[in-house]
Amino acid sequence: EVQLVESGGGLVQPGGSLRLSCAASGFTFSSYWMHWVRQAPGKGLVWVSRINSDGSSTSYADSVKGRFTISRDNAKNTLYLQMNSLRAEDTAVYYCARDSPGVPRDWWGQGTLVTVSS
Amino acid sequence: EIVLTQSPGTLSLSPGERATLSCRASQSVSSYLAWYQQKPGQAPRLLIYGASSRATGIPDRFSGSGSGTDFTLTISRLESEDFAVYYCQQYGSSPVTFGGGTKVEIK
């Protein structure tokens, strides 16, 4: 069974850093593009970043460009999101999600909460 | 970026009724439109992709239609587990964008 399990969330001060992880199992991780999507408390879904299957191509929302870095370790079946210079508006549940060929975001993790506050 | 506008914001219906949800794009996304369902405290679940293709395991009471800028998600007969928030998403243009959501609540 496909599983995506996020971890690494928590409380961080403004200007701080955090690294999120997403452990994948039940499928050939190295063959799939992956995404991070976030959801502020009580708000809608916002796409954050994506990475292609071998990690050679990445893309970011303007709101996080230059502060966040997406990466992956296909040997460890793990997706990462390094978040630097965090702001209060980055407070959200962060989901990792998988793309299947022709099918966008067909599987999602349960999410990890990031709270940026002093 | 492409803006997706969902309407109505809230739909109050009874079990067994038909639900019709709308998603309008600020410019054409062809058929690169997906629908997701989200229940409180849960991750989104893909329902429809390519505007009208049901994802694996999705019951046939869910159907999608439209192309270009106007799209519709229809739930033919609401069941208790269908009361949730529904989001549309376009993936034809970068960046990927989501609509603001439609809440389907029990009347």
Coordinates of C-alpha atoms in Angstrom, one line a residue, chain A residues 48-105:
Chain A
V48 CA 4.6 25.1 -2.5
S49 CA 7.2 23.2 -4.5
R50 CA 7.8 20.2 -6.8
I51 CA 10.7 18.0 -7.8
N52 CA 11.1 15.6 -10.7
S53 CA 11.9 12.0 -10.3
D54 CA 15.7 12.2 -10.2
G55 CA 15.9 15.5 -8.4
S56 CA 17.4 17.4 -11.4
S57 CA 14.5 19.8 -11.8
T58 CA 12.7 21.8 -9.1
S59 CA 10.0 24.6 -9.0
Y60 CA 8.8 26.9 -6.3
A61 CA 5.9 29.2 -5.5
D62 CA 7.0 32.8 -5.5
S63 CA 6.1 33.1 -1.9
V64 CA 8.8 30.7 -0.9
K65 CA 11.4 31.1 -3.7
G66 CA 14.9 31.7 -2.3
R67 CA 13.9 30.6 1.2
F68 CA 12.7 27.0 0.7
T69 CA 14.6 24.1 -0.9
I70 CA 13.1 20.9 -2.1
S71 CA 15.2 17.8 -2.4
R72 CA 15.0 14.0 -2.4
D73 CA 17.1 11.0 -1.6
N74 CA 15.9 8.2 -3.8
A75 CA 18.1 5.7 -2.0
K76 CA 16.3 6.5 1.3
N77 CA 12.8 6.9 -0.4
T78 CA 12.6 10.3 1.3
L79 CA 11.5 13.8 0.1
Y80 CA 12.7 16.9 2.0
L81 CA 11.7 20.5 2.3
Q82 CA 14.4 22.8 3.9
M83 CA 12.7 25.9 5.1
N84 CA 14.8 29.0 6.0
S85 CA 13.9 32.5 7.0
L86 CA 10.5 31.4 8.2
R87 CA 7.7 33.9 8.6
A88 CA 4.5 33.9 10.5
E89 CA 2.6 33.4 7.2
D90 CA 4.4 30.1 6.6
T91 CA 2.4 28.7 9.5
A92 CA 0.5 25.8 8.0
V93 CA 0.1 22.0 7.7
Y94 CA 2.5 20.8 5.1
Y95 CA 1.6 17.9 2.9
C96 CA 3.7 15.9 0.6
A97 CA 2.0 14.5 -2.4
R98 CA 2.8 12.2 -5.3
D99 CA 2.2 12.6 -9.1
S100 CA 1.4 9.6 -11.1
P101 CA 1.8 9.7 -14.9
G102 CA -1.0 11.9 -16.1
V103 CA -2.6 12.0 -12.7
P104 CA -1.8 15.0 -10.4
R105 CA -1.3 14.6 -6.7

